[in-house]
PDB file of C-alpha atoms in Angstrom:
ATOM      1  CA  MET N   1     -79.551  38.314-276.958  1.00 41.00           C
ATOM      2  CA  GLU N   2     -78.664  40.193-280.081  1.00 41.00           C
ATOM      3  CA  ASP N   3     -78.702  43.915-279.720  1.00 44.00           C
ATOM      4  CA  GLU N   4     -79.540  46.624-282.149  1.00 43.00           C
ATOM      5  CA  TYR N   5     -75.917  46.809-283.226  1.00 38.00           C
ATOM      6  CA  GLY N   6     -75.954  43.163-284.289  1.00 36.00           C
ATOM      7  CA  TYR N   7     -73.547  42.119-281.557  1.00 39.00           C
ATOM      8  CA  SER N   8     -74.542  38.693-280.262  1.00 40.00           C
ATOM      9  CA  ASP N   9     -71.936  37.732-277.627  1.00 45.00           C
ATOM     10  CA  MET N  10     -73.495  39.827-274.896  1.00 51.00           C
ATOM     11  CA  ASP N  11     -75.495  37.747-272.435  1.00 47.00           C
ATOM     12  CA  TYR N  12     -77.731  40.582-271.659  1.00 49.00           C
ATOM     13  CA  TRP N  13     -78.384  43.981-272.993  1.00 52.00           C
ATOM     14  CA  ILE N  14     -80.302  46.436-270.933  1.00 56.00           C
ATOM     15  CA  ASP N  15     -80.819  50.093-270.537  1.00 59.00           C
ATOM     16  CA  ALA N  16     -79.249  51.744-267.510  1.00 55.00           C
ATOM     17  CA  LYS N  17     -82.587  52.361-265.851  1.00 61.00           C
ATOM     18  CA  ASP N  18     -83.294  48.596-265.567  1.00 67.00           C
ATOM     19  CA  ILE N  19     -79.831  47.356-264.783  1.00 69.00           C
ATOM     20  CA  THR N  20     -80.112  47.280-260.991  1.00 71.00           C
ATOM     21  CA  ASN N  21     -82.464  44.286-260.910  1.00 73.00           C
ATOM     22  CA  VAL N  22     -80.196  42.268-263.156  1.00 75.00           C
ATOM     23  CA  VAL N  23     -77.109  42.946-261.080  1.00 76.00           C
ATOM     24  CA  SER N  24     -78.828  42.198-257.789  1.00 74.00           C
ATOM     25  CA  SER N  25     -80.105  38.824-259.033  1.00 77.00           C
ATOM     26  CA  THR N  26     -76.668  37.641-260.183  1.00 80.00           C
ATOM     27  CA  HIS N  27     -73.997  36.039-257.975  1.00 84.00           C
ATOM     28  CA  GLY N  28     -70.301  35.860-258.766  1.00 91.00           C
ATOM     29  CA  ILE N  29     -68.537  37.950-261.384  1.00 93.00           C
ATOM     30  CA  ILE N  30     -70.295  40.529-263.492  1.00 91.00           C
ATOM     31  CA  LEU N  31     -68.709  42.361-266.395  1.00 90.00           C
ATOM     32  CA  LEU N  32     -70.376  45.739-266.705  1.00 88.00           C
ATOM     33  CA  ILE N  33     -69.598  47.231-270.087  1.00 87.00           C
ATOM     34  CA  HIS N  34     -70.425  50.789-270.928  1.00 84.00           C
ATOM     35  CA  ASP N  35     -69.706  53.288-273.633  1.00 78.00           C
ATOM     36  CA  TYR N  36     -68.569  56.015-271.279  1.00 71.00           C
ATOM     37  CA  VAL N  37     -71.762  56.692-269.382  1.00 76.00           C
ATOM     38  CA  THR N  38     -71.445  59.737-267.176  1.00 79.00           C
ATOM     39  CA  PHE N  39     -70.352  59.185-263.615  1.00 82.00           C
ATOM     40  CA  GLU N  40     -73.628  60.760-262.441  1.00 81.00           C
ATOM     41  CA  GLU N  41     -75.484  57.950-264.202  1.00 78.00           C
ATOM     42  CA  PHE N  42     -73.198  55.426-262.609  1.00 80.00           C
ATOM     43  CA  ILE N  43     -73.854  56.900-259.170  1.00 81.00           C
ATOM     44  CA  ASP N  44     -77.572  56.705-259.808  1.00 77.00           C
ATOM     45  CA  PHE N  45     -77.090  53.014-260.510  1.00 76.00           C
ATOM     46  CA  LEU N  46     -75.083  52.513-257.283  1.00 78.00           C
ATOM     47  CA  ASN N  47     -77.766  54.255-255.284  1.00 77.00           C
ATOM     48  CA  ARG N  48     -80.375  51.775-256.454  1.00 74.00           C
ATOM     49  CA  LEU N  49     -78.428  48.629-255.548  1.00 74.00           C
ATOM     50  CA  PRO N  50     -80.424  46.419-253.180  1.00 69.00           C
ATOM     51  CA  LEU N  51     -78.087  45.722-250.307  1.00 67.00           C
ATOM     52  CA  ALA N  52     -78.051  43.047-247.638  1.00 59.00           C
ATOM     53  CA  GLY N  53     -76.170  42.341-244.415  1.00 54.00           C
ATOM     54  CA  ARG N  54     -73.730  45.033-243.460  1.00 56.00           C
ATOM     55  CA  SER N  55     -74.294  46.667-246.820  1.00 71.00           C
ATOM     56  CA  THR N  56     -70.770  47.533-247.755  1.00 86.00           C
ATOM     57  CA  VAL N  57     -69.482  48.309-251.189  1.00 91.00           C
ATOM     58  CA  VAL N  58     -65.735  48.210-251.804  1.00 95.00           C
ATOM     59  CA  TYR N  59     -64.868  50.428-254.747  1.00 95.00           C
ATOM     60  CA  VAL N  60     -61.429  49.774-256.217  1.00 97.00           C
ATOM     61  CA  SER N  61     -60.714  52.822-258.337  1.00 95.00           C
ATOM     62  CA  LEU N  62     -57.953  52.807-260.914  1.00 93.00           C
ATOM     63  CA  ASN N  63     -59.062  55.940-262.712  1.00 91.00           C
ATOM     64  CA  LYS N  64     -60.650  58.300-260.215  1.00 92.00           C
ATOM     65  CA  THR N  65     -59.114  59.701-257.082  1.00 95.00           C
ATOM     66  CA  TYR N  66     -60.699  59.423-253.631  1.00 95.00           C
ATOM     67  CA  ASP N  67     -61.294  63.182-253.492  1.00 94.00           C
ATOM     68  CA  TYR N  68     -62.951  63.127-256.888  1.00 92.00           C
ATOM     69  CA  LEU N  69     -65.142  60.186-255.916  1.00 92.00           C
ATOM     70  CA  LYS N  70     -66.148  61.809-252.642  1.00 90.00           C
ATOM     71  CA  LEU N  71     -67.638  64.737-254.530  1.00 88.00           C
ATOM     72  CA  TYR N  72     -70.088  62.301-256.080  1.00 85.00           C
ATOM     73  CA  LEU N  73     -70.426  59.804-253.266  1.00 81.00           C
ATOM     74  CA  LYS N  74     -71.226  62.165-250.415  1.00 75.00           C
ATOM     75  CA  ASP N  75     -74.954  61.510-250.663  1.00 72.00           C
ATOM     76  CA  ILE N  76     -74.795  57.915-251.741  1.00 75.00           C
ATOM     77  CA  LYS N  77     -76.788  55.333-249.792  1.00 73.00           C
ATOM     78  CA  PRO N  78     -74.504  52.274-249.690  1.00 75.00           C
ATOM     79  CA  LYS N  79     -71.623  52.384-247.237  1.00 82.00           C
ATOM     80  CA  MET N  80     -68.643  52.799-249.524  1.00 89.00           C
ATOM     81  CA  PHE N  81     -65.036  51.909-248.858  1.00 94.00           C
ATOM     82  CA  ILE N  82     -62.784  53.332-251.534  1.00 95.00           C
ATOM     83  CA  VAL N  83     -59.496  51.761-252.531  1.00 97.00           C
ATOM     84  CA  ASP N  84     -57.725  54.569-254.379  1.00 96.00           C
ATOM     85  CA  GLY N  85     -55.179  53.198-256.850  1.00 94.00           C
ATOM     86  CA  VAL N  86     -54.147  56.610-258.155  1.00 93.00           C
ATOM     87  CA  CYS N  87     -53.013  58.981-255.422  1.00 93.00           C
ATOM     88  CA  ALA N  88     -50.202  56.898-253.937  1.00 92.00           C
ATOM     89  CA  GLY N  89     -48.321  57.035-257.220  1.00 87.00           C
ATOM     90  CA  LEU N  90     -49.020  60.678-257.891  1.00 89.00           C
ATOM     91  CA  PHE N  91     -49.243  62.568-254.612  1.00 89.00           C
ATOM     92  CA  SER N  92     -47.503  60.094-252.248  1.00 86.00           C
ATOM     93  CA  ARG N  93     -50.811  59.774-250.435  1.00 89.00           C
ATOM     94  CA  THR N  94     -50.718  56.537-248.452  1.00 89.00           C
ATOM     95  CA  GLU N  95     -52.331  57.192-245.077  1.00 94.00           C
ATOM     96  CA  ASP N  96     -55.535  55.206-244.643  1.00 95.00           C
ATOM     97  CA  LEU N  97     -58.811  56.917-243.795  1.00 95.00           C
ATOM     98  CA  GLU N  98     -61.892  55.463-242.154  1.00 93.00           C
ATOM     99  CA  ASP N  99     -63.485  55.021-245.565  1.00 93.00           C
ATOM    100  CA  ALA N 100     -60.466  54.670-247.823  1.00 96.00           C
ATOM    101  CA  SER N 101     -57.098  53.105-248.473  1.00 97.00           C
ATOM    102  CA  PHE N 102     -54.466  54.397-250.857  1.00 97.00           C
ATOM    103  CA  ILE N 103     -52.465  51.828-252.754  1.00 95.00           C
ATOM    104  CA  ARG N 104     -49.909  51.712-255.542  1.00 90.00           C
ATOM    105  CA  PRO N 105     -51.854  50.996-258.720  1.00 88.00           C
ATOM    106  CA  PRO N 106     -52.085  47.294-259.559  1.00 90.00           C
ATOM    107  CA  LEU N 107     -50.382  46.908-262.919  1.00 85.00           C
ATOM    108  CA  THR N 108     -51.059  43.223-263.543  1.00 90.00           C
ATOM    109  CA  LEU N 109     -54.030  40.936-263.001  1.00 93.00           C
ATOM    110  CA  ASN N 110     -52.030  39.156-260.291  1.00 94.00           C
ATOM    111  CA  ASN N 111     -51.586  42.475-258.479  1.00 93.00           C
ATOM    112  CA  LEU N 112     -55.274  43.188-258.876  1.00 96.00           C
ATOM    113  CA  PHE N 113     -56.198  39.773-257.524  1.00 97.00           C
ATOM    114  CA  GLY N 114     -54.101  40.531-254.429  1.00 97.00           C
ATOM    115  CA  VAL N 115     -55.959  43.817-253.913  1.00 97.00           C
ATOM    116  CA  ILE N 116     -59.391  42.241-254.354  1.00 97.00           C
ATOM    117  CA  GLU N 117     -58.539  39.329-252.047  1.00 97.00           C
ATOM    118  CA  LYS N 118     -57.269  41.651-249.306  1.00 97.00           C
ATOM    119  CA  TYR N 119     -60.397  43.802-249.204  1.00 96.00           C
ATOM    120  CA  TYR N 120     -62.722  40.856-249.687  1.00 96.00           C
ATOM    121  CA  LYS N 121     -61.275  39.228-246.571  1.00 95.00           C
ATOM    122  CA  GLU N 122     -61.147  42.457-244.577  1.00 94.00           C
ATOM    123  CA  LYS N 123     -64.557  43.895-245.427  1.00 92.00           C
ATOM    124  CA  ARG N 124     -66.696  40.944-246.541  1.00 90.00           C
ATOM    125  CA  PRO N 125     -68.610  43.384-248.722  1.00 91.00           C
ATOM    126  CA  ASP N 126     -71.851  42.890-250.609  1.00 89.00           C
ATOM    127  CA  TYR N 127     -70.214  44.239-253.724  1.00 91.00           C
ATOM    128  CA  ILE N 128     -66.705  44.839-254.944  1.00 95.00           C
ATOM    129  CA  PHE N 129     -66.455  47.191-257.900  1.00 94.00           C
ATOM    130  CA  VAL N 130     -63.293  47.486-259.965  1.00 96.00           C
ATOM    131  CA  ASP N 131     -63.302  50.652-262.063  1.00 93.00           C
ATOM    132  CA  ALA N 132     -61.979  50.126-264.626  1.00 88.00           C
ATOM    133  CA  LEU N 133     -60.782  46.746-265.854  1.00 91.00           C
ATOM    134  CA  SER N 134     -59.963  48.448-269.151  1.00 86.00           C
ATOM    135  CA  GLN N 135     -56.927  49.906-267.355  1.00 85.00           C
ATOM    136  CA  LEU N 136     -55.381  46.432-267.231  1.00 87.00           C
ATOM    137  CA  LEU N 137     -57.033  44.461-269.999  1.00 86.00           C
ATOM    138  CA  ASN N 138     -58.014  44.898-273.578  1.00 82.00           C
ATOM    139  CA  PHE N 139     -60.819  42.747-274.934  1.00 83.00           C
ATOM    140  CA  SER N 140     -60.402  43.982-278.482  1.00 78.00           C
ATOM    141  CA  THR N 141     -60.544  41.306-281.140  1.00 74.00           C
ATOM    142  CA  GLU N 142     -56.776  41.207-281.687  1.00 73.00           C
ATOM    143  CA  SER N 143     -55.843  41.027-278.012  1.00 76.00           C
ATOM    144  CA  LYS N 144     -54.882  37.813-276.181  1.00 77.00           C
ATOM    145  CA  ASP N 145     -55.974  39.286-272.861  1.00 81.00           C
ATOM    146  CA  LYS N 146     -59.059  37.083-272.810  1.00 78.00           C
ATOM    147  CA  ASP N 147     -56.791  34.105-271.948  1.00 80.00           C
ATOM    148  CA  SER N 148     -55.207  36.022-269.059  1.00 87.00           C
ATOM    149  CA  PHE N 149     -58.646  36.926-267.817  1.00 91.00           C
ATOM    150  CA  ALA N 150     -59.644  33.229-267.781  1.00 91.00           C
ATOM    151  CA  LEU N 151     -56.888  32.400-265.263  1.00 93.00           C
ATOM    152  CA  PHE N 152     -57.683  35.495-263.234  1.00 95.00           C
ATOM    153  CA  SER N 153     -61.392  34.702-263.067  1.00 94.00           C
ATOM    154  CA  ASN N 154     -60.663  31.105-261.949  1.00 95.00           C
ATOM    155  CA  LYS N 155     -58.775  32.451-258.957  1.00 96.00           C
ATOM    156  CA  LEU N 156     -61.557  34.893-258.204  1.00 96.00           C
ATOM    157  CA  HIS N 157     -64.232  32.210-258.402  1.00 95.00           C
ATOM    158  CA  ASN N 158     -62.228  30.037-255.991  1.00 95.00           C
ATOM    159  CA  MET N 159     -61.974  32.980-253.624  1.00 95.00           C
ATOM    160  CA  LEU N 160     -65.649  33.938-253.818  1.00 93.00           C
ATOM    161  CA  GLY N 161     -66.864  30.326-253.487  1.00 91.00           C
ATOM    162  CA  THR N 162     -70.554  30.217-252.748  1.00 85.00           C
ATOM    163  CA  GLY N 163     -70.501  33.485-250.828  1.00 85.00           C
ATOM    164  CA  LEU N 164     -72.834  36.344-251.579  1.00 84.00           C
ATOM    165  CA  THR N 165     -70.278  38.935-252.588  1.00 90.00           C
ATOM    166  CA  LYS N 166     -70.719  40.144-256.145  1.00 91.00           C
ATOM    167  CA  LEU N 167     -67.659  41.260-258.017  1.00 94.00           C
ATOM    168  CA  VAL N 168     -68.396  43.849-260.679  1.00 93.00           C
ATOM    169  CA  PHE N 169     -65.772  44.756-263.259  1.00 94.00           C
ATOM    170  CA  VAL N 170     -66.473  48.009-265.016  1.00 92.00           C
ATOM    171  CA  TYR N 171     -65.149  48.116-268.569  1.00 90.00           C
ATOM    172  CA  GLY N 172     -65.413  51.157-270.827  1.00 85.00           C
ATOM    173  CA  VAL N 173     -65.439  50.693-274.580  1.00 81.00           C
ATOM    174  CA  ASP N 174     -65.322  52.873-277.662  1.00 73.00           C
ATOM    175  CA  ASN N 175     -66.761  50.313-280.000  1.00 71.00           C
ATOM    176  CA  TYR N 176     -68.908  47.304-279.062  1.00 71.00           C
ATOM    177  CA  THR N 177     -68.411  45.560-282.368  1.00 70.00           C
ATOM    178  CA  GLN N 178     -64.665  44.969-281.973  1.00 75.00           C
ATOM    179  CA  LEU N 179     -64.825  43.093-278.693  1.00 77.00           C
ATOM    180  CA  ASN N 180     -63.860  39.520-277.889  1.00 78.00           C
ATOM    181  CA  LEU N 181     -65.504  39.247-274.505  1.00 80.00           C
ATOM    182  CA  PRO N 182     -64.890  36.484-271.921  1.00 83.00           C
ATOM    183  CA  LYS N 183     -68.457  35.266-271.753  1.00 79.00           C
ATOM    184  CA  MET N 184     -67.480  31.848-270.318  1.00 81.00           C
ATOM    185  CA  GLN N 185     -65.514  33.347-267.426  1.00 87.00           C
ATOM    186  CA  VAL N 186     -68.143  35.587-265.907  1.00 90.00           C
ATOM    187  CA  GLU N 187     -71.636  34.952-264.614  1.00 88.00           C
ATOM    188  CA  ARG N 188     -73.074  37.811-266.518  1.00 85.00           C
ATOM    189  CA  MET N 189     -72.094  40.453-269.010  1.00 84.00           C
ATOM    190  CA  ILE N 190     -74.175  43.555-269.018  1.00 83.00           C
ATOM    191  CA  ARG N 191     -74.076  46.464-271.314  1.00 81.00           C
ATOM    192  CA  MET N 192     -74.943  49.719-269.633  1.00 76.00           C
ATOM    193  CA  ASP N 193     -75.978  52.463-271.985  1.00 69.00           C
ATOM    194  CA  ALA N 194     -76.233  56.092-271.152  1.00 61.00           C
ATOM    195  CA  HIS N 195     -79.706  57.535-270.976  1.00 55.00           C
ATOM    196  CA  LYS N 196     -80.355  59.496-274.081  1.00 50.00           C
ATOM    197  CA  SER N 197     -82.675  62.464-273.999  1.00 45.00           C
ATOM    198  CA  GLY N 198     -86.165  61.406-274.938  1.00 43.00           C
ATOM    199  CA  ASP N 199     -85.804  57.831-273.514  1.00 42.00           C
TER     200      ASP N 199
ATOM    201  CA  MET H   1     -42.637  75.892-286.679  1.00 77.00           C
ATOM    202  CA  ALA H   2     -41.920  72.273-285.877  1.00 92.00           C
ATOM    203  CA  SER H   3     -41.526  71.503-282.206  1.00 96.00           C
ATOM    204  CA  LYS H   4     -40.254  68.348-280.540  1.00 97.00           C
ATOM    205  CA  ILE H   5     -42.977  66.406-278.750  1.00 98.00           C
ATOM    206  CA  MET H   6     -42.407  63.341-276.591  1.00 98.00           C
ATOM    207  CA  ILE H   7     -45.331  60.958-276.224  1.00 98.00           C
ATOM    208  CA  VAL H   8     -45.220  58.658-273.201  1.00 97.00           C
ATOM    209  CA  ASP H   9     -47.948  56.071-272.746  1.00 94.00           C
ATOM    210  CA  ASP H  10     -48.023  52.297-272.257  1.00 90.00           C
ATOM    211  CA  ASN H  11     -50.982  51.969-274.611  1.00 87.00           C
ATOM    212  CA  LYS H  12     -49.622  51.583-278.143  1.00 88.00           C
ATOM    213  CA  ASP H  13     -52.904  52.633-279.734  1.00 84.00           C
ATOM    214  CA  ILE H  14     -52.878  55.904-277.803  1.00 90.00           C
ATOM    215  CA  VAL H  15     -49.224  56.512-278.686  1.00 94.00           C
ATOM    216  CA  ASP H  16     -49.918  55.896-282.371  1.00 94.00           C
ATOM    217  CA  THR H  17     -52.931  58.208-282.326  1.00 93.00           C
ATOM    218  CA  LEU H  18     -51.067  61.025-280.598  1.00 96.00           C
ATOM    219  CA  LYS H  19     -48.083  60.556-282.918  1.00 96.00           C
ATOM    220  CA  THR H  20     -50.342  60.909-285.953  1.00 96.00           C
ATOM    221  CA  ILE H  21     -52.004  64.032-284.547  1.00 96.00           C
ATOM    222  CA  MET H  22     -48.730  65.695-283.582  1.00 97.00           C
ATOM    223  CA  GLU H  23     -46.987  64.892-286.864  1.00 96.00           C
ATOM    224  CA  LYS H  24     -49.981  66.199-288.790  1.00 95.00           C
ATOM    225  CA  GLU H  25     -49.441  69.421-286.844  1.00 96.00           C
ATOM    226  CA  GLY H  26     -45.914  69.465-288.216  1.00 96.00           C
ATOM    227  CA  HIS H  27     -44.099  68.400-285.065  1.00 97.00           C
ATOM    228  CA  ILE H  28     -41.288  65.912-284.598  1.00 98.00           C
ATOM    229  CA  THR H  29     -42.175  63.092-282.214  1.00 98.00           C
ATOM    230  CA  CYS H  30     -40.309  60.697-279.975  1.00 98.00           C
ATOM    231  CA  LEU H  31     -42.141  57.780-278.353  1.00 97.00           C
ATOM    232  CA  ALA H  32     -41.732  55.998-275.035  1.00 97.00           C
ATOM    233  CA  TYR H  33     -43.886  53.300-273.480  1.00 95.00           C
ATOM    234  CA  ASN H  34     -42.946  53.715-269.819  1.00 95.00           C
ATOM    235  CA  GLY H  35     -41.199  56.120-267.487  1.00 95.00           C
ATOM    236  CA  GLU H  36     -37.822  54.423-267.647  1.00 96.00           C
ATOM    237  CA  GLU H  37     -37.732  54.580-271.450  1.00 97.00           C
ATOM    238  CA  PHE H  38     -38.829  58.205-271.332  1.00 97.00           C
ATOM    239  CA  LEU H  39     -36.029  59.147-268.945  1.00 97.00           C
ATOM    240  CA  LYS H  40     -33.473  57.341-271.135  1.00 97.00           C
ATOM    241  CA  LYS H  41     -34.591  59.176-274.273  1.00 97.00           C
ATOM    242  CA  VAL H  42     -35.285  62.638-272.892  1.00 97.00           C
ATOM    243  CA  ASP H  43     -31.654  63.832-272.807  1.00 96.00           C
ATOM    244  CA  GLU H  44     -31.023  62.964-276.409  1.00 97.00           C
ATOM    245  CA  PHE H  45     -34.357  64.174-277.810  1.00 97.00           C
ATOM    246  CA  LYS H  46     -34.645  67.323-275.675  1.00 96.00           C
ATOM    247  CA  PRO H  47     -38.406  67.785-276.112  1.00 97.00           C
ATOM    248  CA  ASP H  48     -40.224  71.104-276.115  1.00 97.00           C
ATOM    249  CA  LEU H  49     -43.295  69.433-274.649  1.00 97.00           C
ATOM    250  CA  VAL H  50     -44.248  66.047-273.219  1.00 98.00           C
ATOM    251  CA  LEU H  51     -47.614  64.283-273.377  1.00 97.00           C
ATOM    252  CA  LEU H  52     -47.466  61.989-270.364  1.00 97.00           C
ATOM    253  CA  ASP H  53     -49.789  59.201-269.255  1.00 94.00           C
ATOM    254  CA  VAL H  54     -50.340  58.750-265.518  1.00 90.00           C
ATOM    255  CA  MET H  55     -50.808  55.024-264.974  1.00 84.00           C
ATOM    256  CA  MET H  56     -47.923  53.111-266.506  1.00 88.00           C
ATOM    257  CA  PRO H  57     -45.940  50.061-265.429  1.00 85.00           C
ATOM    258  CA  GLY H  58     -42.733  50.813-263.535  1.00 88.00           C
ATOM    259  CA  LEU H  59     -42.045  54.302-262.255  1.00 91.00           C
ATOM    260  CA  THR H  60     -44.931  56.311-260.871  1.00 90.00           C
ATOM    261  CA  THR H  61     -45.682  59.767-262.277  1.00 91.00           C
ATOM    262  CA  GLU H  62     -44.277  61.338-259.143  1.00 91.00           C
ATOM    263  CA  GLN H  63     -41.032  59.371-259.539  1.00 93.00           C
ATOM    264  CA  ILE H  64     -40.785  60.401-263.183  1.00 95.00           C
ATOM    265  CA  ILE H  65     -41.185  64.088-262.282  1.00 94.00           C
ATOM    266  CA  GLU H  66     -38.627  63.754-259.485  1.00 94.00           C
ATOM    267  CA  ALA H  67     -36.143  62.154-261.869  1.00 96.00           C
ATOM    268  CA  LEU H  68     -36.744  64.943-264.402  1.00 95.00           C
ATOM    269  CA  ASN H  69     -36.111  67.547-261.718  1.00 94.00           C
ATOM    270  CA  GLU H  70     -32.881  65.790-260.751  1.00 95.00           C
ATOM    271  CA  LYS H  71     -31.823  66.035-264.406  1.00 94.00           C
ATOM    272  CA  GLY H  72     -32.596  69.758-264.331  1.00 94.00           C
ATOM    273  CA  TYR H  73     -35.763  69.740-266.408  1.00 94.00           C
ATOM    274  CA  TYR H  74     -37.675  72.027-264.048  1.00 90.00           C
ATOM    275  CA  ASN H  75     -39.290  73.992-266.846  1.00 90.00           C
ATOM    276  CA  LEU H  76     -40.135  71.143-269.189  1.00 95.00           C
ATOM    277  CA  LYS H  77     -43.711  71.540-270.390  1.00 96.00           C
ATOM    278  CA  ILE H  78     -45.665  68.452-269.397  1.00 97.00           C
ATOM    279  CA  ILE H  79     -49.307  67.809-270.214  1.00 96.00           C
ATOM    280  CA  LEU H  80     -50.941  64.818-268.550  1.00 95.00           C
ATOM    281  CA  VAL H  81     -53.109  62.762-270.870  1.00 93.00           C
ATOM    282  CA  THR H  82     -54.978  60.330-268.696  1.00 91.00           C
ATOM    283  CA  VAL H  83     -58.171  58.481-267.895  1.00 88.00           C
ATOM    284  CA  VAL H  84     -57.755  59.499-264.269  1.00 91.00           C
ATOM    285  CA  ARG H  85     -60.310  61.972-262.934  1.00 91.00           C
ATOM    286  CA  PHE H  86     -59.111  64.487-260.343  1.00 92.00           C
ATOM    287  CA  SER H  87     -60.824  66.884-257.985  1.00 92.00           C
ATOM    288  CA  GLU H  88     -60.173  70.598-258.527  1.00 92.00           C
ATOM    289  CA  GLU H  89     -57.871  70.670-255.484  1.00 93.00           C
ATOM    290  CA  GLU H  90     -55.869  67.779-256.870  1.00 93.00           C
ATOM    291  CA  LYS H  91     -55.538  69.546-260.217  1.00 92.00           C
ATOM    292  CA  LYS H  92     -54.090  72.537-258.369  1.00 93.00           C
ATOM    293  CA  LEU H  93     -51.625  70.178-256.675  1.00 91.00           C
ATOM    294  CA  LEU H  94     -50.613  68.775-260.044  1.00 92.00           C
ATOM    295  CA  TYR H  95     -49.850  72.256-261.292  1.00 92.00           C
ATOM    296  CA  SER H  96     -48.144  73.547-258.158  1.00 92.00           C
ATOM    297  CA  GLU H  97     -46.347  70.517-256.722  1.00 88.00           C
ATOM    298  CA  LEU H  98     -45.572  68.504-259.820  1.00 89.00           C
ATOM    299  CA  ASN H  99     -45.240  71.452-262.202  1.00 87.00           C
ATOM    300  CA  ILE H 100     -47.683  69.933-264.669  1.00 94.00           C
ATOM    301  CA  LYS H 101     -48.799  72.506-267.237  1.00 93.00           C
ATOM    302  CA  ASP H 102     -52.128  71.029-268.186  1.00 94.00           C
ATOM    303  CA  TYR H 103     -54.414  68.015-267.995  1.00 92.00           C
ATOM    304  CA  ILE H 104     -56.324  66.301-270.793  1.00 93.00           C
ATOM    305  CA  ALA H 105     -58.851  63.605-269.954  1.00 89.00           C
ATOM    306  CA  LYS H 106     -59.072  60.424-272.018  1.00 85.00           C
ATOM    307  CA  PRO H 107     -60.928  59.649-274.147  1.00 79.00           C
ATOM    308  CA  PHE H 108     -59.615  62.877-275.556  1.00 85.00           C
ATOM    309  CA  ASP H 109     -61.037  65.288-278.038  1.00 88.00           C
ATOM    310  CA  VAL H 110     -58.569  65.843-280.891  1.00 93.00           C
ATOM    311  CA  PRO H 111     -59.261  69.594-281.348  1.00 94.00           C
ATOM    312  CA  GLU H 112     -58.782  70.065-277.595  1.00 94.00           C
ATOM    313  CA  ILE H 113     -55.421  68.328-277.544  1.00 95.00           C
ATOM    314  CA  VAL H 114     -54.251  70.256-280.613  1.00 96.00           C
ATOM    315  CA  ARG H 115     -55.373  73.549-279.079  1.00 96.00           C
ATOM    316  CA  LYS H 116     -53.684  72.878-275.737  1.00 96.00           C
ATOM    317  CA  VAL H 117     -50.419  71.770-277.315  1.00 96.00           C
ATOM    318  CA  ARG H 118     -50.384  74.913-279.488  1.00 96.00           C
ATOM    319  CA  GLU H 119     -51.136  77.112-276.473  1.00 95.00           C
ATOM    320  CA  HIS H 120     -48.360  75.657-274.356  1.00 95.00           C
ATOM    321  CA  LEU H 121     -45.811  75.674-277.146  1.00 95.00           C
ATOM    322  CA  GLN H 122     -46.528  79.361-277.717  1.00 93.00           C
ATOM    323  CA  SER H 123     -46.324  80.299-274.030  1.00 87.00           C
ATOM    324  CA  LYS H 124     -42.982  81.289-272.566  1.00 67.00           C
TER     325      LYS H 124
END
């Protein structure tokens, strides 16, 4: 679908208020691209996820601390397990909590695969969110990171198999028009736009 | 007056942007792309202020600060420039435990970064 900006590689373009249905009907890997929506809007999206089974969401955070996330997540409906990839390297915080683990930040896709695999096996969650893939990868036109992502996504697809867990990579962008996105390596790419006043 | 600013970030685009901003302000810059490189260059450059990223390959931020303290740079002015979002309590910890002077969230606002650098360079 071609969006109003003339960018045609995106499989789907949708406003934030409709995004929940699209995510819930997709299995496998989802690339969720946004132009810095507010975290409140993101939480609103999480709250509307249709959940099944034990209804667990694993949230691997590479850019927000557990304490910061808890301020927003205290009233959230899904059962969240936070994997904090910040505090261990900054405050020496490593002691696990009932709803969180603190890890050294994954600095390569191989490291990140190890983290995802560990919590996938331990928690068997409905969703795994990784916020944000843009910490490790750059899908700008000049970057070769798309090739690295292809290998990474192969391993993830082998791990996920035909299971029901959805893996959602959050990716923040400044400019949609300079992206070279890995559309063949993910089940769905979704652009999440912030609500603008008057929508 | 020109001050000496060290810019430490593994993202070349960010480094280039900050370098341009700081040099336009009349400052002299020195660049490093990870903690190890920063620690190698800091003795020679002797910066007045450091703009430091949080999530870089190699040494953690805590290890970088520890190494700086071991070198005697207790009073070096460090501003974190990072995508990481902290709670208010954690910000207090950054200031008290790690002796960080300030925190600027990416994506940053150029006037904000200019203002904060000026403020901290002027403070004793």
